[in-house]
Short mmCIF file of C-alpha atoms in Angstrom, two decimals:
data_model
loop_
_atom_site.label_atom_id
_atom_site.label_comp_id
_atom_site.label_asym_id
_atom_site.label_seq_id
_atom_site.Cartn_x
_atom_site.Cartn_y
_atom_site.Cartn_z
CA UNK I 1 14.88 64.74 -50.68
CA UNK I 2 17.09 62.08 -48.62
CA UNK I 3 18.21 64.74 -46.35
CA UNK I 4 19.12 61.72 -43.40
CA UNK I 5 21.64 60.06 -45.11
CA UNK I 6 23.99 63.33 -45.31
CA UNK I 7 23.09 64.63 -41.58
CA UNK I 8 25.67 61.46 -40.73
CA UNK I 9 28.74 62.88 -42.28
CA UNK I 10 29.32 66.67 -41.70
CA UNK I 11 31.29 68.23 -43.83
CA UNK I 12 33.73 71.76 -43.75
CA UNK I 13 33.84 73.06 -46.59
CA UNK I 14 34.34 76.79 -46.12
CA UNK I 15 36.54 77.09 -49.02
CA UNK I 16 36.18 75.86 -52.31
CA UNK I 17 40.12 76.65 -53.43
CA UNK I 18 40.10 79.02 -56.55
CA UNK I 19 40.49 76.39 -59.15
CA UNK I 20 40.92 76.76 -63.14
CA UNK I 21 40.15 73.22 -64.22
CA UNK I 22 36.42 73.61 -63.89
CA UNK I 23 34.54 72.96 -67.80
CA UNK I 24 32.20 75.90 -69.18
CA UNK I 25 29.07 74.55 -68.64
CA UNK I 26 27.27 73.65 -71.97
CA UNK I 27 24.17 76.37 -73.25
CA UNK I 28 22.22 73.89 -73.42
CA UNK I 29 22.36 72.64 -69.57
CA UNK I 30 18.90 73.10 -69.15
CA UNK I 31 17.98 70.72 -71.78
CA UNK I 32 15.29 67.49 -71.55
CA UNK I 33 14.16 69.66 -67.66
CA UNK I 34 10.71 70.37 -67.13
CA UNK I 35 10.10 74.48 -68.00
CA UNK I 36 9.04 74.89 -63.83
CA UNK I 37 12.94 73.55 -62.98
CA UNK I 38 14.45 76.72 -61.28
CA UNK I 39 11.24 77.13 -59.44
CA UNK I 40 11.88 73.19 -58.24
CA UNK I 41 15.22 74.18 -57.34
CA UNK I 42 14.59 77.37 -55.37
CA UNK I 43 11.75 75.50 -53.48
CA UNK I 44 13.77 73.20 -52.07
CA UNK I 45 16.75 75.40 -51.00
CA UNK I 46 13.86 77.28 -49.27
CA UNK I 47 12.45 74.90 -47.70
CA UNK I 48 15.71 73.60 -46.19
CA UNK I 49 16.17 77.37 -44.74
CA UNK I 50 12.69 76.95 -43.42
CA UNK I 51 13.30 73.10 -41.86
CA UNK I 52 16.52 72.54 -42.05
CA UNK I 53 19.33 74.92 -42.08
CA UNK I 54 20.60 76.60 -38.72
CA UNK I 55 23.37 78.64 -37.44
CA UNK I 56 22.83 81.15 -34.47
CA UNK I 57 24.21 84.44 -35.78
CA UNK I 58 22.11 83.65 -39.33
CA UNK I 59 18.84 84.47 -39.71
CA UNK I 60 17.47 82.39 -42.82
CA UNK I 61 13.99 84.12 -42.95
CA UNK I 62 15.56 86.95 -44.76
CA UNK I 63 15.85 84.54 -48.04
CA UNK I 64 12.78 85.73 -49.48
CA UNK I 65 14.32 89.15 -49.43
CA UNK I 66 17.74 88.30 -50.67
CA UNK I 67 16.11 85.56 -53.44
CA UNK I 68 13.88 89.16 -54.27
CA UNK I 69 16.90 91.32 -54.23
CA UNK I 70 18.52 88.95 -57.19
CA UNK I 71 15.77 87.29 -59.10
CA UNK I 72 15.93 89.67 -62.68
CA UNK I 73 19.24 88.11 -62.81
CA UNK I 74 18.08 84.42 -62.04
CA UNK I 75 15.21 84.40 -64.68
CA UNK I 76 17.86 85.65 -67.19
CA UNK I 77 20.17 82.74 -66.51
CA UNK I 78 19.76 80.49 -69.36
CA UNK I 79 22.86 78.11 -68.35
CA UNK I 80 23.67 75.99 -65.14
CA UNK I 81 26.70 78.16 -64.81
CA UNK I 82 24.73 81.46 -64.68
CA UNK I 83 21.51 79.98 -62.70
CA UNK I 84 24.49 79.54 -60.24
CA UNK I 85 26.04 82.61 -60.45
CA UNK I 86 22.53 84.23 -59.55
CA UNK I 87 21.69 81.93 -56.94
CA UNK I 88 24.86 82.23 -55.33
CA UNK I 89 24.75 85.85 -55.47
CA UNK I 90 21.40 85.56 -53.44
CA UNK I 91 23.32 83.48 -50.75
CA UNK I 92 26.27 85.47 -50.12
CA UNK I 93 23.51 88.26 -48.90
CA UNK I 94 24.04 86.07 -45.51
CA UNK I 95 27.55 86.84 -45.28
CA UNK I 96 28.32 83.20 -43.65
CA UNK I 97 30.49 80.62 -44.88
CA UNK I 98 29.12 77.40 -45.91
CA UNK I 99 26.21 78.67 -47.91
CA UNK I 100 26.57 77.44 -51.64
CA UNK I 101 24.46 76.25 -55.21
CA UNK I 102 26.80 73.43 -56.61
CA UNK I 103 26.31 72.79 -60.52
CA UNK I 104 25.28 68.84 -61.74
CA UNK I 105 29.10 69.07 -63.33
CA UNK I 106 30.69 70.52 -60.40
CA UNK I 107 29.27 68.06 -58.18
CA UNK I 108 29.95 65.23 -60.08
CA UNK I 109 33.59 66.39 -60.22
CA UNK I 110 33.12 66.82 -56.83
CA UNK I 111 32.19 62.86 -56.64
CA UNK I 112 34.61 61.26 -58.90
CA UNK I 113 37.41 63.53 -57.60
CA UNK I 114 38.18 64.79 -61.60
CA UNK I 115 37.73 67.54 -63.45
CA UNK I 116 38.03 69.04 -66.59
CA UNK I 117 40.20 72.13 -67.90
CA UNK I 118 44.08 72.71 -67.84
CA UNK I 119 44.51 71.82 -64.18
CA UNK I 120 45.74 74.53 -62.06
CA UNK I 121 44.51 76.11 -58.74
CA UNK I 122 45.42 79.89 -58.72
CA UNK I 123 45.66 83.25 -57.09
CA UNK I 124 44.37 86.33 -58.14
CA UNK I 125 46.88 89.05 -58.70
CA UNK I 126 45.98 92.16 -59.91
CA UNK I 127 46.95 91.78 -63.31
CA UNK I 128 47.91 88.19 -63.49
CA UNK I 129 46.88 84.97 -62.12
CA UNK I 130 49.30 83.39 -59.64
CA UNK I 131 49.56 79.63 -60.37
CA UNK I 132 49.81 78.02 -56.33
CA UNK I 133 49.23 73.83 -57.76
CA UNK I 134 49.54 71.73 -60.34
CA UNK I 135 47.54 68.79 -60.98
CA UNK I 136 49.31 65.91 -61.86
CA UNK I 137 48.87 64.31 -65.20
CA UNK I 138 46.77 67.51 -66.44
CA UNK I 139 47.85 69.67 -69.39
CA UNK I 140 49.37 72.63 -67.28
CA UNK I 141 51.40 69.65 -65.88
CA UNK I 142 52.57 67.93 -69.20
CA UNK I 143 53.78 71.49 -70.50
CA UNK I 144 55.86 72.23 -67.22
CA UNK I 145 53.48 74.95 -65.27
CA UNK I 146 54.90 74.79 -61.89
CA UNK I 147 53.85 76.40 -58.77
CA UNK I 148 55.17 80.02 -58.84
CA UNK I 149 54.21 80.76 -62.01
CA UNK I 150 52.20 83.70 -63.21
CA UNK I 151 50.01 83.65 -66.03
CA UNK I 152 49.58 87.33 -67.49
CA UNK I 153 47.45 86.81 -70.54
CA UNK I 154 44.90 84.28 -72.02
CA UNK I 155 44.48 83.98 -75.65
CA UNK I 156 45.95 87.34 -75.63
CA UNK I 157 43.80 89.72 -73.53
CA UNK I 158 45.13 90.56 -69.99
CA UNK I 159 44.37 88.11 -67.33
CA UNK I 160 44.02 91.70 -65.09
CA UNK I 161 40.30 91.57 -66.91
CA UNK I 162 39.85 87.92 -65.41
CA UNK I 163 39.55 86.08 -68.62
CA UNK I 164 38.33 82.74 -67.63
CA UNK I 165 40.76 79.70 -68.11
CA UNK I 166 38.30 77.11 -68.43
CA UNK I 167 36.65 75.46 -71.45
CA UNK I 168 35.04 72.78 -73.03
CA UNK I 169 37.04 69.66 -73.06
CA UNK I 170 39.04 69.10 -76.38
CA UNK I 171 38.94 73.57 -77.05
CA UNK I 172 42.67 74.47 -76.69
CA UNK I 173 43.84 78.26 -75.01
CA UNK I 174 46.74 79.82 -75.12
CA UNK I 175 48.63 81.67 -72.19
CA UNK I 176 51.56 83.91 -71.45
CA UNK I 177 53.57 82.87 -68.45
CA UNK I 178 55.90 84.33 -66.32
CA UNK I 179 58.34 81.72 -64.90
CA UNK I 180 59.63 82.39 -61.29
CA UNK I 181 63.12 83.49 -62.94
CA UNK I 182 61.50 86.70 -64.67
CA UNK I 183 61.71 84.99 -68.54
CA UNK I 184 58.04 84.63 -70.80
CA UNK I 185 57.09 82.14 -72.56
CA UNK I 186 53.77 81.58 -74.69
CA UNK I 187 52.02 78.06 -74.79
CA UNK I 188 49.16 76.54 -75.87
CA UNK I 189 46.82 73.78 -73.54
CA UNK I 190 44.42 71.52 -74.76
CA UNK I 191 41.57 70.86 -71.48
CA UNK I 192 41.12 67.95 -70.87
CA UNK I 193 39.85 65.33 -68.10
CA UNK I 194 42.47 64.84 -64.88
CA UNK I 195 42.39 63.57 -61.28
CA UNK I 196 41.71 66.43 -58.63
CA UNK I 197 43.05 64.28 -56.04
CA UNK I 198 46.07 65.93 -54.05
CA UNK I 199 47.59 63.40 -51.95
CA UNK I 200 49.14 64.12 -48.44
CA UNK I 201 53.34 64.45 -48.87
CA UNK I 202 56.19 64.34 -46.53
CA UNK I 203 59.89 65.68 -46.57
CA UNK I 204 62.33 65.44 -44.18
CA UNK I 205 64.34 68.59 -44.25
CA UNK I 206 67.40 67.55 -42.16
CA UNK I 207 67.91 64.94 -39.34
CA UNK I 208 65.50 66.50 -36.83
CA UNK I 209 62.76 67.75 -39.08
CA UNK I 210 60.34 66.76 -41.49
CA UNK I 211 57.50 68.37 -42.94
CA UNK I 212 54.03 67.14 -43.71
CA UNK I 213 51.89 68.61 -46.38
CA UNK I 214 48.32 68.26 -46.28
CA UNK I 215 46.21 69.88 -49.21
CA UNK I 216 42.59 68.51 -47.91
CA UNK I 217 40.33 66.84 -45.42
CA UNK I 218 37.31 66.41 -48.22
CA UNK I 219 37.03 62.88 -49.94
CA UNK I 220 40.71 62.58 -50.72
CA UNK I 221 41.97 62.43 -47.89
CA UNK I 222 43.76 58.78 -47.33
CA UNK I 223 44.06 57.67 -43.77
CA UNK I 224 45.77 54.77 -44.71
CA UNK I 225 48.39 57.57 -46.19
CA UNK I 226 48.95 59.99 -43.84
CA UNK I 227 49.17 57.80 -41.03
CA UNK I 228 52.09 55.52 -43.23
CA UNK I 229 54.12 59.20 -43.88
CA UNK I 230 53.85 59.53 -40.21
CA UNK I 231 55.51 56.35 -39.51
CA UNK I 232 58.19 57.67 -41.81
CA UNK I 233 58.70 60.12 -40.02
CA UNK I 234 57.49 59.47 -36.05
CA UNK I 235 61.45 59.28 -35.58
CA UNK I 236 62.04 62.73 -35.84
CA UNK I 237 61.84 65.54 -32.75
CA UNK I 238 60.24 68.35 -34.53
CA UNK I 239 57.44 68.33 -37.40
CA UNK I 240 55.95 70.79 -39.57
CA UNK I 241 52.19 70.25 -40.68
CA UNK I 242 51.60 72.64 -43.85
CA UNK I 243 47.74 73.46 -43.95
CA UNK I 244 48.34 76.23 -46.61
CA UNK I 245 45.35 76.08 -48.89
CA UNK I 246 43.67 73.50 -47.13
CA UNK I 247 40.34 74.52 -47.19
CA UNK I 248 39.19 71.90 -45.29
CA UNK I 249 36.85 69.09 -45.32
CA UNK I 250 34.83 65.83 -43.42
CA UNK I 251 34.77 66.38 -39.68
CA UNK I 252 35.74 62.15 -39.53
CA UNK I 253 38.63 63.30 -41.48
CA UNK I 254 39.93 66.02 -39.24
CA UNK I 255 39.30 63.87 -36.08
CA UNK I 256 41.91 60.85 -37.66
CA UNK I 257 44.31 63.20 -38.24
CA UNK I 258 44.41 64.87 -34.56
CA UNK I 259 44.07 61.20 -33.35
CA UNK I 260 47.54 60.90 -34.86
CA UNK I 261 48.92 63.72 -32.54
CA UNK I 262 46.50 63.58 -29.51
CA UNK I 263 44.42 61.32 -27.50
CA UNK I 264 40.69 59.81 -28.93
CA UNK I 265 39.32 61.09 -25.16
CA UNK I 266 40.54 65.08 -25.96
CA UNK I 267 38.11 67.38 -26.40
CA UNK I 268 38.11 69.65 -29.13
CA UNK I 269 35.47 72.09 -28.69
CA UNK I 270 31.30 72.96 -28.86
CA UNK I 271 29.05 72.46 -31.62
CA UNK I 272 26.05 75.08 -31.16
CA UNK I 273 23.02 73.58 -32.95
CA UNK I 274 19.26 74.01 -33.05
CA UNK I 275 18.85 71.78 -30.73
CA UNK I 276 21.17 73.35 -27.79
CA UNK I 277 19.83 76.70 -28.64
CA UNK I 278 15.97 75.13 -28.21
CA UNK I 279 17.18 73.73 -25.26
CA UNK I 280 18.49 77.02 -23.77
CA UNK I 281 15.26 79.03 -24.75
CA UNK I 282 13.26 76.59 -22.84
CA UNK I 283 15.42 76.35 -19.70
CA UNK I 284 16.16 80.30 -19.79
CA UNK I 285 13.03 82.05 -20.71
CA UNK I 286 14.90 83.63 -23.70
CA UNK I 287 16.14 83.36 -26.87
CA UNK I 288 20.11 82.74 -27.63
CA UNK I 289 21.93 85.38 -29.10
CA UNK I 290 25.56 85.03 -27.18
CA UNK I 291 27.09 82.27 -29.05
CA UNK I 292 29.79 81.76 -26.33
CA UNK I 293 27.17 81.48 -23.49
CA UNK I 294 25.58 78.94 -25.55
CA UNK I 295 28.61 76.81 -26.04
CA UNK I 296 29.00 77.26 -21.81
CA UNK I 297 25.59 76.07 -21.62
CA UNK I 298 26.27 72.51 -23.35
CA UNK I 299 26.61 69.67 -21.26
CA UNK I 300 28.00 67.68 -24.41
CA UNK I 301 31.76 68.68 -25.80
CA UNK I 302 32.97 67.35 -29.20
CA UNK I 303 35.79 64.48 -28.74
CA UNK I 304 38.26 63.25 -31.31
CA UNK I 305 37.51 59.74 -30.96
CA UNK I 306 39.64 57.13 -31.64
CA UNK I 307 40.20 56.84 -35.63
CA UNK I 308 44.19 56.24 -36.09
CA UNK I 309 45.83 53.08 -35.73
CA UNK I 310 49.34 54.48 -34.82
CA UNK I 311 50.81 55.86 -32.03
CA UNK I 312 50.67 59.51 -31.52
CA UNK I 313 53.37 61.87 -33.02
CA UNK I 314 55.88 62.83 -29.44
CA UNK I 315 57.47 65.90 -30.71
CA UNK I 316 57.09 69.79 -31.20
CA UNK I 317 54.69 70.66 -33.88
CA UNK I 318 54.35 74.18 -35.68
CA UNK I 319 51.51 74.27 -38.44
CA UNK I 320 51.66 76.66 -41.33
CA UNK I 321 48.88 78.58 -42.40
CA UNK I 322 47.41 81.15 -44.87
CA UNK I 323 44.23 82.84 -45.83
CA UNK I 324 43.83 79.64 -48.15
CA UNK I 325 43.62 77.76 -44.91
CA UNK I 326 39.58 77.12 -43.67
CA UNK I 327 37.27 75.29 -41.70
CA UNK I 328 38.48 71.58 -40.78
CA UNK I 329 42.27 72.77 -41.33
CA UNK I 330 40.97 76.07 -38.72
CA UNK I 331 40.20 73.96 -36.45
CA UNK I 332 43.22 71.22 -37.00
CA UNK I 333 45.63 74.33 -35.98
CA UNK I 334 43.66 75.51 -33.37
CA UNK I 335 43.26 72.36 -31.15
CA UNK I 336 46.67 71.54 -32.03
CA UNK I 337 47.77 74.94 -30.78
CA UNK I 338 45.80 74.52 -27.45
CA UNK I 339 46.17 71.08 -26.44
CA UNK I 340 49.29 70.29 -27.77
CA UNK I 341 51.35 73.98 -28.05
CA UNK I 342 52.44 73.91 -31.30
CA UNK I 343 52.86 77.16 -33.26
CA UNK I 344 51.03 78.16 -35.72
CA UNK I 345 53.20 80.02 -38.15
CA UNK I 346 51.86 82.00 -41.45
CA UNK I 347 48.83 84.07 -41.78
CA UNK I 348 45.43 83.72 -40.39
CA UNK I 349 43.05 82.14 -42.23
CA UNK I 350 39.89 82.06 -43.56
CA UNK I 351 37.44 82.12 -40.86
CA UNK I 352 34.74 79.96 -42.30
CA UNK I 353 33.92 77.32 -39.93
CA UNK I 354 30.24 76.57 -39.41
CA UNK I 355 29.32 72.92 -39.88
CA UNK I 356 27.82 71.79 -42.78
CA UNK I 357 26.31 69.65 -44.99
CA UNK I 358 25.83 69.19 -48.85
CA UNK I 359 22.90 67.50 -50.24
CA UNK I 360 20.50 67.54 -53.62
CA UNK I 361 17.96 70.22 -54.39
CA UNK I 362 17.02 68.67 -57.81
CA UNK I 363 17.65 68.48 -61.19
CA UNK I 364 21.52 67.37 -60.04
CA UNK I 365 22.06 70.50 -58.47
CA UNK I 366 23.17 70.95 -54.92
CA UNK I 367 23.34 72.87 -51.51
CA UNK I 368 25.81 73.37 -49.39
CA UNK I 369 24.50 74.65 -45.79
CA UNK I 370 25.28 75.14 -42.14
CA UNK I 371 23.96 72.90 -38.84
CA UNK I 372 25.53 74.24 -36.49
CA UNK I 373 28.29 77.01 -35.28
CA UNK I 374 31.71 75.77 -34.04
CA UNK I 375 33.22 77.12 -30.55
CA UNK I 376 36.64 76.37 -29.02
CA UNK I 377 37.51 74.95 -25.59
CA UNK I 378 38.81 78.12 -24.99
CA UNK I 379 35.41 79.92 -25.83
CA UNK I 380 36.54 80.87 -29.34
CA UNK I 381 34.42 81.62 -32.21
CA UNK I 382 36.26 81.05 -35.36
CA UNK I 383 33.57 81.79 -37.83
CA UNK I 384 34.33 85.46 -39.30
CA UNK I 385 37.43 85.97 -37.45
CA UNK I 386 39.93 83.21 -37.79
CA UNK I 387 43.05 81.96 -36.40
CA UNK I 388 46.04 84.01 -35.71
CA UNK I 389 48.94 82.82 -35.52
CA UNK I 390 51.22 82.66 -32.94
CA UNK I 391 54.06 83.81 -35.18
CA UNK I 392 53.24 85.79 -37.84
CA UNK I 393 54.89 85.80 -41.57
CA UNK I 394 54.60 89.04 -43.50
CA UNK I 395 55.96 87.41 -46.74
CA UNK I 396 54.49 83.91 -46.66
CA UNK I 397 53.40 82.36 -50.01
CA UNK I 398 50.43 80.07 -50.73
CA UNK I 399 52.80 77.26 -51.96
CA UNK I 400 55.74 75.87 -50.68
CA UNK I 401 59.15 76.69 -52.82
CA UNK I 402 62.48 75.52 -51.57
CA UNK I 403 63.26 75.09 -47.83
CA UNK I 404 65.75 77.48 -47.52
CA UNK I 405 63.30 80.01 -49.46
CA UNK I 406 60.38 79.20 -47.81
CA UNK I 407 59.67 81.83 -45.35
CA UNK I 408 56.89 79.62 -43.48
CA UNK I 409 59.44 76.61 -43.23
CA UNK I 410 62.04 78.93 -41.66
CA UNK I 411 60.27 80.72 -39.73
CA UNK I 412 59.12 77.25 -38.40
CA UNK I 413 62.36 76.12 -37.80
CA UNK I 414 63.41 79.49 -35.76
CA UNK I 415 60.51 78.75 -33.92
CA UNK I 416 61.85 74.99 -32.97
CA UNK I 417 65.42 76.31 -31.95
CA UNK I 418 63.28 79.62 -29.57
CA UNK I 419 60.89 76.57 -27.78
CA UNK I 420 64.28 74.01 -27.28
CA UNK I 421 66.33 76.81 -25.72
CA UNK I 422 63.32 77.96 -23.79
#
C-alpha cells in the first residue's frame, strides 16, 4: 500500500453530505476477485489500525472486537454495497468521525467529481425526504426539483420507509413531490451520469452586503474562484460566508480560504498526533489522556500559510452554519470567530473534526481514517461537541431560500446593524 503519498495532503472529511445520486452497486461487484478478497480487505484496514491510524481519545485495539461483533453480517454480504454496509457498521463501534469503507464506485465518483442517479442531496424527514441541492445538469434538475422540495413517495411506497432513490444508470423512478407552495405533482427520472461539482457563489444583497456561498473544501474547491468572487465583492463593508452543508474538506483548501480573510503568519490551532503524544510519554513518565494538556504541551502551532493571491477581505464577517456544517468548514468558523470576531449565526454543527486521510485497502476499495485530533487556540476540542454559535437560529434551513426569507441571512444582517451601533 502507498500509504506516503496521501500522508502529504490531509483531508476533513467528517461528513459525507446525504446524497441520492449514488448508483446501486451491481450483484455481481465481486466478480473476476480472488475468493480470499474480503479477508485482503479487512487485513489491511487492520493493519493500518495497528501502524497507522491514531487519534488520542480512540483506542483502535478494540477492532478485533468490533470486526467480531459484526462479521455474520460481513460474510453474508455478497455485493460491494453490503460488504460496506457491514464494514462500516464495524467502524462506527468507535464512535469518531473520520472512520469510513469507501466502495470502488464511490471512490471513483469521488475522483472524477460525477456520479450517477437523479442528482439531489437530501434531508431526512420523518416521512419524506427534504430535497436541500440540486445538481446541475442532472435529471432532478432538467424536471425542475428545486431546493425546498419534499419528496413523499418513490415508485409509490412512502419515502417515511426510506425507499432508496438510487439506481442503475438508464432504470427510471418515479416520485411524488411536494413543491414549497403546498401543490403535488408526480414525475418520473431517468438516472443518469452528472457533475457533483458545486461551485463557490456570490450575491450581493444590497449596497453594503454580499453573501458568499461555499458548499465544499474537498477537490472542488476552485481557488482561482473564490478568490475572483471576492474581488467582486472586497468593496463591500459587511460579508456573509454560508458554510451550511459544507462538510468540509483538504486542510490546503481551508488554509487559502482563511488566507483570504487573515494573515499567512496566524495561527489557527494544535494538531495532537502520535508523535506529540510519544513525545509527552517520554518527557512525562505517563501516558496522554488530557487532550487539551497535550495541545499545551506542543511547541509547534498550525499556521495558515500564505496560499491567496489577494488582499484580505477588511470588513465584518458573520458565517452561517448548520448541523450539515463539519470538519474544515468547523474549523473555517471557528478561527474566523476568534481571530477575526465574526459571528457565527445558525446552528452548531457537526462536530467531526479529527484529521484524516483516505487511501486504498485493495480490490478498489478504500479507508478513510484519523492522524491526529484538532485543538483550538483557545484550548477547544471540536471533535464530538462542535461549534456554537454566537447567535443562535431556531428556524434555520439547510438551504438558502430568498433573502428576505432566509432566517440565517437576516439574522446575519441584525447582527451587522447590533456590531455597527456597538
Amino acid at each position: 500500500m502507498a500509504l506516503r503519498r496521501y500522508l502529504g495532503a490531509f483531508l476533513l472529511l467528517a461528513l459525507v453530505s446525504l446524497s441520492f445520486g449514488q448508483p446501486k452497486l451491481a450483484e455481481n461487484g465481486a466478480e473476476g476477485r480472488p475468493a480470499n478478497w474480503k479477508e485482503s480487505v479487512l487485513g489491511s484496514i487492520a493493519s493500518i489500525f495497528r501502524e497507522t491510524a491514531f487519534a488520542p481519545t480512540i483506542n483502535f485495539d478494540q477492532w478485533p472486537d468490533y470486526l467480531k461483533k459484526h462479521q455474520a453480517e460481513i460474510d453474508k454480504a455478497d455485493t460491494d454495497e453490503a460488504f460496506q454496509r457491514a464494514v462500516n457498521a464495524a467502524l462506527k463501534e468507535f464512535k469518531a468521525s473520520h472512520i469510513m469503507l469507501s466502495t470502488p464506485q464511490a471512490t471513483r465518483n469521488r475522483k472524477e467529481s460525477r456520479s450517477t442517479g437523479i442528482g439531489i442531496s437530501v434531508a431526512l424527514e420523518k416521512d419524506a425526504y427534504l430535497v436541500t441541492y440540486v445538481f446541475e445538469g442532472s435529471p432532478a434538475a432538467k424536471v425542475g426539483l428545486v431546493a425546498g422540495d419534499r419528496i413523499l413517495t418513490v415508485d409509490g411506497k412512502s419515502a417515511a420507509d426510506r425507499i432508496p432513490l438510487t439506481g442503475d444508470e438508464g432504470k427510471s423512478v418515479t416520485i411524488t413531490v411536494r413543491r414549497r407552495d403546498g401543490s403535488e405533482e408526480e414525475m418520473s427520472l431517468v438516472r443518469r451520469r452528472y457533475s457533483t461539482q458545486r461551485p463557490a457563489e456570490v450575491a450581493v444583497l444590497d449596497d453594503d452586503t454580499a453573501i458568499l456561498t461555499l458548499h465544499t473544501f474537498d477537490l472542488t474547491y476552485s481557488a482561482d474562484r473564490v478568490e475572483a468572487l471576492l474581488r467582486k465583492v472586497s468593496d463591500k463593508p459587511q460579508l456573509i460566508i454560508d458554510l451550511r452543508g459544507n462538510g468540509g474538506g483538504a486542510v490546503a483548501n481551508m488554509c487559502h480560504f482563511l488566507n483570504c480573510f487573515l494573515p499567512g503568519t496566524t495561527e489557527i490551532g494544535t494538531y495532537v498526533d502520535r508523535r506529540l503524544a510519544n513525545r509527552y510519554e517520554r518527557e512525562n513518565g505517563k501516558r496522554a489522556t488530557d487532550l487539551v494538556e497535550l495541545a499545551k504541551f506542543a511547541t509547534r502551532r498550525v499556521k495558515i500559510g500564505q496560499k491567496a493571491q489577494i488582499a484580505p477581505y477588511r470588513g465584518k464577517v458573520a458565517v452561517i452554519t448548520n448541523g450539515g456544517s463539519g470538519s474544515a468548514a468547523e474549523i473555517a468558523a471557528t478561527v474566523l470567530r476568534d481571530e477575526l470576531g465574526a459571528a457565527v449565526v445558525g446552528t452548531k454543527t457537526a462536530g467531526a473534526v479529527l484529521i484524516s486521510v483516505l487511501v486504498p485497502v485493495g480490490h478498489e476499495f478504500s479507508l478513510q481514517f484519523p492522524l491526529s485530533d484538532y485543538v483550538t487556540m483557545k484550548g477547544q476540542r471540536l471533535e464530538g461537541v462542535g461549534v456554537t454559535p454566537t447567535v443562535p437560529v431556531r428556524d434555520l434551513l439547510p438551504f438558502r431560500i430568498s433573502d428576505a426569507e432566509d432566517a440565517g441571512v437576516k439574522a446575519a444582517r441584525d447582527w451587522f446593524i447590533r456590531a455597527s451601533s456597538g
